[in-house]
CSV table of C-alpha atoms in Angstrom, one decimal:
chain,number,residue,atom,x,y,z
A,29,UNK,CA,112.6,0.9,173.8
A,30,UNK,CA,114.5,1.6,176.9
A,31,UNK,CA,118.1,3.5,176.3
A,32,UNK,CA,120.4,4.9,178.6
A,33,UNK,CA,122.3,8.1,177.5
A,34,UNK,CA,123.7,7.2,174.1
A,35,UNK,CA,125.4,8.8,171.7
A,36,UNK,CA,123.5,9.2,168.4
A,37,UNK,CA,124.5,7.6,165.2
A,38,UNK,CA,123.8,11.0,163.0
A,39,UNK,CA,123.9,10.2,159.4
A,40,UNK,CA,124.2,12.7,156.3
A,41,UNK,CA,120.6,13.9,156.5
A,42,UNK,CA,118.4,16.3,154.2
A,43,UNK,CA,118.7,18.7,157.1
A,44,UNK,CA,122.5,18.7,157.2
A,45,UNK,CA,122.9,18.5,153.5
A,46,UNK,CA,120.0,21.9,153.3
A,47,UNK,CA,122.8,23.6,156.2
A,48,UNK,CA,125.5,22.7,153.6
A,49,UNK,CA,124.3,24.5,150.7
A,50,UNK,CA,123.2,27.7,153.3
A,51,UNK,CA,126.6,28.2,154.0
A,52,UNK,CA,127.6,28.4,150.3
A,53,UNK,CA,125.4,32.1,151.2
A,54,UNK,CA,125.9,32.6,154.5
A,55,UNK,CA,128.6,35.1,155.8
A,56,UNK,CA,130.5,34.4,158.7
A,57,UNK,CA,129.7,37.2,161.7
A,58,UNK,CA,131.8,35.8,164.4
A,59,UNK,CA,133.5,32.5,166.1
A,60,UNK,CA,133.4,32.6,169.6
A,61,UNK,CA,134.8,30.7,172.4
A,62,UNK,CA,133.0,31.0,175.2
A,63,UNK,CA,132.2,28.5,178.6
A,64,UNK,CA,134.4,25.9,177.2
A,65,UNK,CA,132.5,26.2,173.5
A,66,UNK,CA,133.1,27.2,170.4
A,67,UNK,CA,130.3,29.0,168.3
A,68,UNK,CA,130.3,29.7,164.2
A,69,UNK,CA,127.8,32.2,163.7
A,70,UNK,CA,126.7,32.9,160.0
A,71,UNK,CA,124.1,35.0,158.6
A,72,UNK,CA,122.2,34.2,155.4
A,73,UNK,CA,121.7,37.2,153.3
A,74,UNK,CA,119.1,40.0,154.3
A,75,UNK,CA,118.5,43.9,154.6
A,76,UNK,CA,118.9,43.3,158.5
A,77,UNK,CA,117.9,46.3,160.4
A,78,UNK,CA,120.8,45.3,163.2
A,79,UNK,CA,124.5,45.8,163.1
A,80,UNK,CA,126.9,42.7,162.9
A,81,UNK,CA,128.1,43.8,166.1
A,82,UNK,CA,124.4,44.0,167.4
A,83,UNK,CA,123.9,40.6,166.3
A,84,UNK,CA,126.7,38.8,167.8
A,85,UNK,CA,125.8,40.7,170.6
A,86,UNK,CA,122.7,39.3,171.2
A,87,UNK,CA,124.5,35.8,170.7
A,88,UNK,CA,127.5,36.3,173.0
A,89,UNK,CA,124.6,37.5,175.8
A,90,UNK,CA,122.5,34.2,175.5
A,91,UNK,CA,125.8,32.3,175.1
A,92,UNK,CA,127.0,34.0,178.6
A,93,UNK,CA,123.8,33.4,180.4
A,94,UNK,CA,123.8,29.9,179.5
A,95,UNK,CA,127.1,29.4,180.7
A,96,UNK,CA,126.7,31.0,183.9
A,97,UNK,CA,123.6,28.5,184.1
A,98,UNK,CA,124.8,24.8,183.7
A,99,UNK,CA,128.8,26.1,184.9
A,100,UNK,CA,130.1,25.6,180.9
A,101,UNK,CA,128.9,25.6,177.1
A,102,UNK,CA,126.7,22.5,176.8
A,103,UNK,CA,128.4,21.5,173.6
A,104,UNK,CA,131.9,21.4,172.4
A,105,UNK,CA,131.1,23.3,169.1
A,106,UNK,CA,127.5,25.4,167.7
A,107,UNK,CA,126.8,25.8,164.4
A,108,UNK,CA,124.8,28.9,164.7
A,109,UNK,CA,122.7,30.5,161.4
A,110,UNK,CA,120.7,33.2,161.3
A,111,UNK,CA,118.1,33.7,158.2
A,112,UNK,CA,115.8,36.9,157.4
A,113,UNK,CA,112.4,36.5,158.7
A,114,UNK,CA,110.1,39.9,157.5
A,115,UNK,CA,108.5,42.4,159.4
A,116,UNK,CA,109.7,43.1,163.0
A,117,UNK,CA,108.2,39.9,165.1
A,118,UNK,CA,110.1,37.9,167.5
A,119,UNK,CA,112.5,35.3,166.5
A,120,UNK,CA,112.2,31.7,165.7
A,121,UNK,CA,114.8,28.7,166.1
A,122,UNK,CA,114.9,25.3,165.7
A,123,UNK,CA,118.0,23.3,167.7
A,124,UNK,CA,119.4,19.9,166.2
A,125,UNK,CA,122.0,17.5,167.3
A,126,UNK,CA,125.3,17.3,165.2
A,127,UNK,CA,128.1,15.1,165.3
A,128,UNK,CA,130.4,17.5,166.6
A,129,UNK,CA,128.3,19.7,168.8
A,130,UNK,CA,124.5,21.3,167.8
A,131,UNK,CA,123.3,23.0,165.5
A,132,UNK,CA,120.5,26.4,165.7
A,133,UNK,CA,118.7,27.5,162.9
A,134,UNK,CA,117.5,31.3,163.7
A,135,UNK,CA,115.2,33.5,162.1
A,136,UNK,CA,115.3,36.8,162.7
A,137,UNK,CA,113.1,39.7,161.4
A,138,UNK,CA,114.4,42.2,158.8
A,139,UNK,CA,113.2,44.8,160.9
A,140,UNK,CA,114.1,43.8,164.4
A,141,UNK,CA,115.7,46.6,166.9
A,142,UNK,CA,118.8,46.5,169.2
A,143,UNK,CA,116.5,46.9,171.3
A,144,UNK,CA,114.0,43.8,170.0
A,145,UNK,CA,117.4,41.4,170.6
A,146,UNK,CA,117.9,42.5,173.9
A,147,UNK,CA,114.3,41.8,175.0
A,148,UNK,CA,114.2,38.7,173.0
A,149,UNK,CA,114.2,34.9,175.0
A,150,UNK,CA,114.5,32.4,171.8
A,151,UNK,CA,118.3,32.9,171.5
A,152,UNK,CA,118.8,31.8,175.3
A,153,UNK,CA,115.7,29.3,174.9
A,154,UNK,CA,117.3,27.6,172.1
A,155,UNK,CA,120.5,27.4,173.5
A,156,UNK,CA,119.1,25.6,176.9
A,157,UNK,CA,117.8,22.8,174.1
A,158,UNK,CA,121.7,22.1,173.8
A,159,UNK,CA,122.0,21.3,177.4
A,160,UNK,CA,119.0,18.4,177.3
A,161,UNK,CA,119.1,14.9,175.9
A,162,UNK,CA,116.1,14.4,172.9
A,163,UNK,CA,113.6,12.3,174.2
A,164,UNK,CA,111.0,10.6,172.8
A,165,UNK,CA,108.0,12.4,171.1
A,166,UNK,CA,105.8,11.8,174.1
A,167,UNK,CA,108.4,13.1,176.6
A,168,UNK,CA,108.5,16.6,174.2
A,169,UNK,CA,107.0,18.6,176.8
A,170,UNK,CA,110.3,18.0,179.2
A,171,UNK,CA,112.5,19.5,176.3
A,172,UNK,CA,110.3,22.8,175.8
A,173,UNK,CA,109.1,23.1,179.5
A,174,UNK,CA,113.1,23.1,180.4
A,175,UNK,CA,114.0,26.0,178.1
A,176,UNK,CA,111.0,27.7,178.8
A,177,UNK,CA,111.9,27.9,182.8
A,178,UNK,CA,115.4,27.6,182.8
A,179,UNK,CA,115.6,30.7,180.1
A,180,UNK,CA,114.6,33.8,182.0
A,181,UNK,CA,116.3,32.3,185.3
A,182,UNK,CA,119.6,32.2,183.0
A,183,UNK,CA,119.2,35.9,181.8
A,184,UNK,CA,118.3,36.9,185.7
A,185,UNK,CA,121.9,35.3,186.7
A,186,UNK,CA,123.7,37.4,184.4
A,187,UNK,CA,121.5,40.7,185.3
A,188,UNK,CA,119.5,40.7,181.7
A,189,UNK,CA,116.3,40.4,183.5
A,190,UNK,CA,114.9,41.4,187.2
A,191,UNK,CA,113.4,38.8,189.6
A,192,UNK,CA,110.1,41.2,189.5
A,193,UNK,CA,109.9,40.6,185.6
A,194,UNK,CA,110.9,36.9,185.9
A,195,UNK,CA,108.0,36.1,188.6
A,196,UNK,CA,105.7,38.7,186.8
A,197,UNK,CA,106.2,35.9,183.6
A,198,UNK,CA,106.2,33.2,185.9
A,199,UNK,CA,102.5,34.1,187.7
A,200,UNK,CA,101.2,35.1,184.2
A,201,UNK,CA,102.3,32.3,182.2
A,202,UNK,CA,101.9,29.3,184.6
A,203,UNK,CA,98.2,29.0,184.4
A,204,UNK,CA,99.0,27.8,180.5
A,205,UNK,CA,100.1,24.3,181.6
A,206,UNK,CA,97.6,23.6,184.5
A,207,UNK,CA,95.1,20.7,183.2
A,208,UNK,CA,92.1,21.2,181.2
A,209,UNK,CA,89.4,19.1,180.4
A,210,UNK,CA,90.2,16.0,179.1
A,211,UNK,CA,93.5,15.9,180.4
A,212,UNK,CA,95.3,12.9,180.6
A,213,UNK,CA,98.7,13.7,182.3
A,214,UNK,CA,102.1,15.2,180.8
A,215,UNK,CA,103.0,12.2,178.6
A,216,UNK,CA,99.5,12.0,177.0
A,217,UNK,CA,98.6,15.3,176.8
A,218,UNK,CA,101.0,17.1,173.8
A,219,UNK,CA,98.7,20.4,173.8
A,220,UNK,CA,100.4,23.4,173.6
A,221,UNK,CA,100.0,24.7,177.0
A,222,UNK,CA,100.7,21.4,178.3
A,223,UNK,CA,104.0,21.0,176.2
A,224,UNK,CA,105.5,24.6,177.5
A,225,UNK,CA,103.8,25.7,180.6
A,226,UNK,CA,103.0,22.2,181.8
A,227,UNK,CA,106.4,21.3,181.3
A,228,UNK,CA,107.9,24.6,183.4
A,229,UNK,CA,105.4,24.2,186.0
A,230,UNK,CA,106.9,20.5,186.3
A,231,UNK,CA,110.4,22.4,186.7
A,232,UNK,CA,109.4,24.7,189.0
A,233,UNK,CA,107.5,22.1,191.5
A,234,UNK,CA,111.3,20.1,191.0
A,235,UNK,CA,113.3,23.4,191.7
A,236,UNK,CA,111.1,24.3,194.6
A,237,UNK,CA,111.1,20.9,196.3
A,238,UNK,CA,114.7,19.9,195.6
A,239,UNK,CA,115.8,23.2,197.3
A,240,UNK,CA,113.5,22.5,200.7
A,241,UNK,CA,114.3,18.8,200.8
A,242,UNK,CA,117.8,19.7,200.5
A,243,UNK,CA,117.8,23.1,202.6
A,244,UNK,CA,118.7,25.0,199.7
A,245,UNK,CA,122.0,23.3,199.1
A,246,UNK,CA,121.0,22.1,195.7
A,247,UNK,CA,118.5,22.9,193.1
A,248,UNK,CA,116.9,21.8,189.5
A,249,UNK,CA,120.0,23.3,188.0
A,250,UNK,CA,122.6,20.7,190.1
A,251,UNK,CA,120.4,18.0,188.7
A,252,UNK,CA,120.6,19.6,185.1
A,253,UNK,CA,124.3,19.9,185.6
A,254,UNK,CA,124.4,16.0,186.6
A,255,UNK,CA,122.8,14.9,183.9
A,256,UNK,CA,124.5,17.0,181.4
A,257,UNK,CA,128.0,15.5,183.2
A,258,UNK,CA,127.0,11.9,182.4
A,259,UNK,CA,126.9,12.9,178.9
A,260,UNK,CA,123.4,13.7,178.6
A,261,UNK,CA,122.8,16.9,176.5
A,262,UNK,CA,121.4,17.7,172.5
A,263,UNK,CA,124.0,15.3,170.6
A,264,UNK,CA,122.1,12.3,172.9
A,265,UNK,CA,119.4,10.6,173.3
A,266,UNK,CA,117.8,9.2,176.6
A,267,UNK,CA,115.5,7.4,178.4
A,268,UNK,CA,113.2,10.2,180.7
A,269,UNK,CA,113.4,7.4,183.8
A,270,UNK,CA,117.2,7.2,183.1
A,271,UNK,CA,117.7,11.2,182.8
A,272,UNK,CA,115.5,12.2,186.0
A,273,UNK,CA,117.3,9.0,187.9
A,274,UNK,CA,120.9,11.0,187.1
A,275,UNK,CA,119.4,14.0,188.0
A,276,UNK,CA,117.8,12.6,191.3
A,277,UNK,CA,121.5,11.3,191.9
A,278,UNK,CA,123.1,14.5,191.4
A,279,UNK,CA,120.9,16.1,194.4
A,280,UNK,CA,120.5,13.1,197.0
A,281,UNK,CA,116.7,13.3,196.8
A,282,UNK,CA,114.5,11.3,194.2
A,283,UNK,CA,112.3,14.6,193.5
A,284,UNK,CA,112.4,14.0,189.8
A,285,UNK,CA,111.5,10.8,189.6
A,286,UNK,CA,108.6,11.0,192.1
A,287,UNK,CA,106.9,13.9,190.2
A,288,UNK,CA,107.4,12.4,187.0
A,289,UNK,CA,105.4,8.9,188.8
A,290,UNK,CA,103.0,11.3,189.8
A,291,UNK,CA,102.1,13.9,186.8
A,292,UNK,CA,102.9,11.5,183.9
A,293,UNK,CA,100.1,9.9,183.4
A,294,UNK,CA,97.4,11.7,185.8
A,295,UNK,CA,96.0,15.4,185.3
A,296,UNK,CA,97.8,16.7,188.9
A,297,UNK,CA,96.2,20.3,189.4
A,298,UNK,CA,98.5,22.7,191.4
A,299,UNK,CA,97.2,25.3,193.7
A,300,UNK,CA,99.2,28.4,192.2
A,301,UNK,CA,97.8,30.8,194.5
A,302,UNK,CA,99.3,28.6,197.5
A,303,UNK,CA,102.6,28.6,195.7
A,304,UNK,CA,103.0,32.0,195.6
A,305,UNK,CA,102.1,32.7,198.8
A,306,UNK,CA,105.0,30.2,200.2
A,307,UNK,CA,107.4,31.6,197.8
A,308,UNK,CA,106.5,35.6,198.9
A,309,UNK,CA,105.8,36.5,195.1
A,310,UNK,CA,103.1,39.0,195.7
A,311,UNK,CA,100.9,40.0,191.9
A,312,UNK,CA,98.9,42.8,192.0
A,313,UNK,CA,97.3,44.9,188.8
A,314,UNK,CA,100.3,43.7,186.6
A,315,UNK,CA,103.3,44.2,189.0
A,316,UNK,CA,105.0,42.2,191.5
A,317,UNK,CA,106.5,42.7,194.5
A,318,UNK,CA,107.5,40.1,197.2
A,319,UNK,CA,107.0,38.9,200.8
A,320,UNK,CA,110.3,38.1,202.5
A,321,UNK,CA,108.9,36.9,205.4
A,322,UNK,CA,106.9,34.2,203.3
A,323,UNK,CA,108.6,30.5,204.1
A,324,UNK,CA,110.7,29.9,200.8
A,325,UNK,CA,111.2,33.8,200.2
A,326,UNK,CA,114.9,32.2,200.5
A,327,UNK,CA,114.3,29.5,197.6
A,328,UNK,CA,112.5,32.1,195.8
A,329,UNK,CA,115.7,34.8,196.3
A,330,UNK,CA,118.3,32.1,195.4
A,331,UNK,CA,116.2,31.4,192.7
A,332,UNK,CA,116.8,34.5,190.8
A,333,UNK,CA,119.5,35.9,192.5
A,334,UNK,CA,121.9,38.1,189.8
A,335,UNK,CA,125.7,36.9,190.4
């Protein structure tokens, strides 16, 4: 069924009713206003290795970076709750729609460091989810390939992360969503690698192509903001043509739209190596280092540029 950004009729659901009864536990660590936003952030009971102040640290940061990303807080108001998870691993969220804003359920190991939350990307990964309409289950890998790129390129704005870490992930992890065997394009192919990597590599092709077409005026983030200014972010639901249309508008150039015709339905294969060399991002023994005379070593700087 083809819908248009709509906002979505949430009823009293199991989900809601199971965040109900958490906050007869829960304590309150903080409500914070920040970009526009208002955040409630509660803890469930747990012998949390982190300080309160640590933890709405770690919130306020991904909070910030997200900001500084789509120009305000995606949502009016975030329900925010944090859970004990054992052992020391990273953390694990989930991101819902509400009726008044979203809703992140986070789980966060008893044993985790300062130092584990400041390394950590699900905070800022399920934060970008806010900023997104849901799709349709097919369309899942645009959801998770969006917060996968747009996360470490958020934290790089706000000077969390370095360009040479951010394109050290970026040439590592990119691989992930090229086609395998079998492949039968982004919309029919819900793999894993496919559903993260595939999706980010789509982002990145968009990012790259809107900023040459355009001579770096605008980028994938000005046709993120547009959509999320027609209405479009976790609290609706929309059609992918519609979305990447509204984005397309945003930047004067139909690059979303024509990738999505292309890489949809087909297994397109992307010559990495090529990409890299246009961009200047240089990967050698586990380190980068960059060209700046390489063509788009401009895209690539304004790409990860710390304001």
């Amino acid at each position: 069924m083809t819908r248009r950004l709509l906002l979505l009729a949430l009823s009293a659901c199991s989900l809601f009713n199971a965040c109900a009864a958490d906050d007869k536990t829960a304590t309150r660590l903080a409500d914070l206003k920040i970009g526009g936003g208002e955040i409630q952030v509660d803890e469930l009971a747990g012998s949390y290795a982190v300080t309160r102040d640590e933890t709405v640290h770690w919130v306020e940061t991904a909070a910030r970076a997200v900001t500084h990303y789509y120009g305000r807080f995606p949502v009016a108001h975030l329900h925010l709750l944090i859970e004990p998870r054992n052992g020391r691993g990273r953390a694990s969220g989930t991101t819902y729609g509400s009726e008044d804003g979203g809703f992140i359920r986070i789980g966060l190991g008893t044993m985790a460091t300062a130092a584990d939350l400041k390394d950590d990307w699900v905070m800022t990964h399920e934060m970008v989810h806010l900023a997104f309409p849901q799709m349709e289950d097919e369309h899942h890998w645009i959801e998770e390939g969006l917060a996968t790129y747009v996360e470490p390129l958020a934290r790089a704005e706000i000077g969390e992360l370095t360009p040479e870490y951010v394109w050290k992930e970026t040439v590592e992890g990119m691989p992930n969503g090229l086609p395998a065997a079998g492949d039968r394009g982004l919309d029919k192919t819900p793999t894993w690698g496919r559903t993260y990597w595939g999706g980010a590599l789509f982002c990145l092709l968009a990012d790259v192509e809107i900023r040459e077409r355009t001579h770096d005026r605008y980028g994938l983030r000005d046709a993120l903001e547009g959509i999320l200014k027609a209405g479009g972010n976790i609290q609706t639901t929309a059609d992918i043509e519609y979305a990447f249309k509204t984005g397309d508008e945003a930047v004067g150039v139909p690059v979303l739209t024509e990738l999505y015709t292309q890489m949809k339905g087909t297994p397109v294969t992307t010559d990495l190596d090529a990409l890299w060399k246009k961009l200047g991002v240089i990967y050698k023994d586990g380190a980068t280092s960059f060209d700046d005379k390489a063509p788009d070593a401009a895209i690539r700087k304004a790409m990860t540029a710390a304001d």
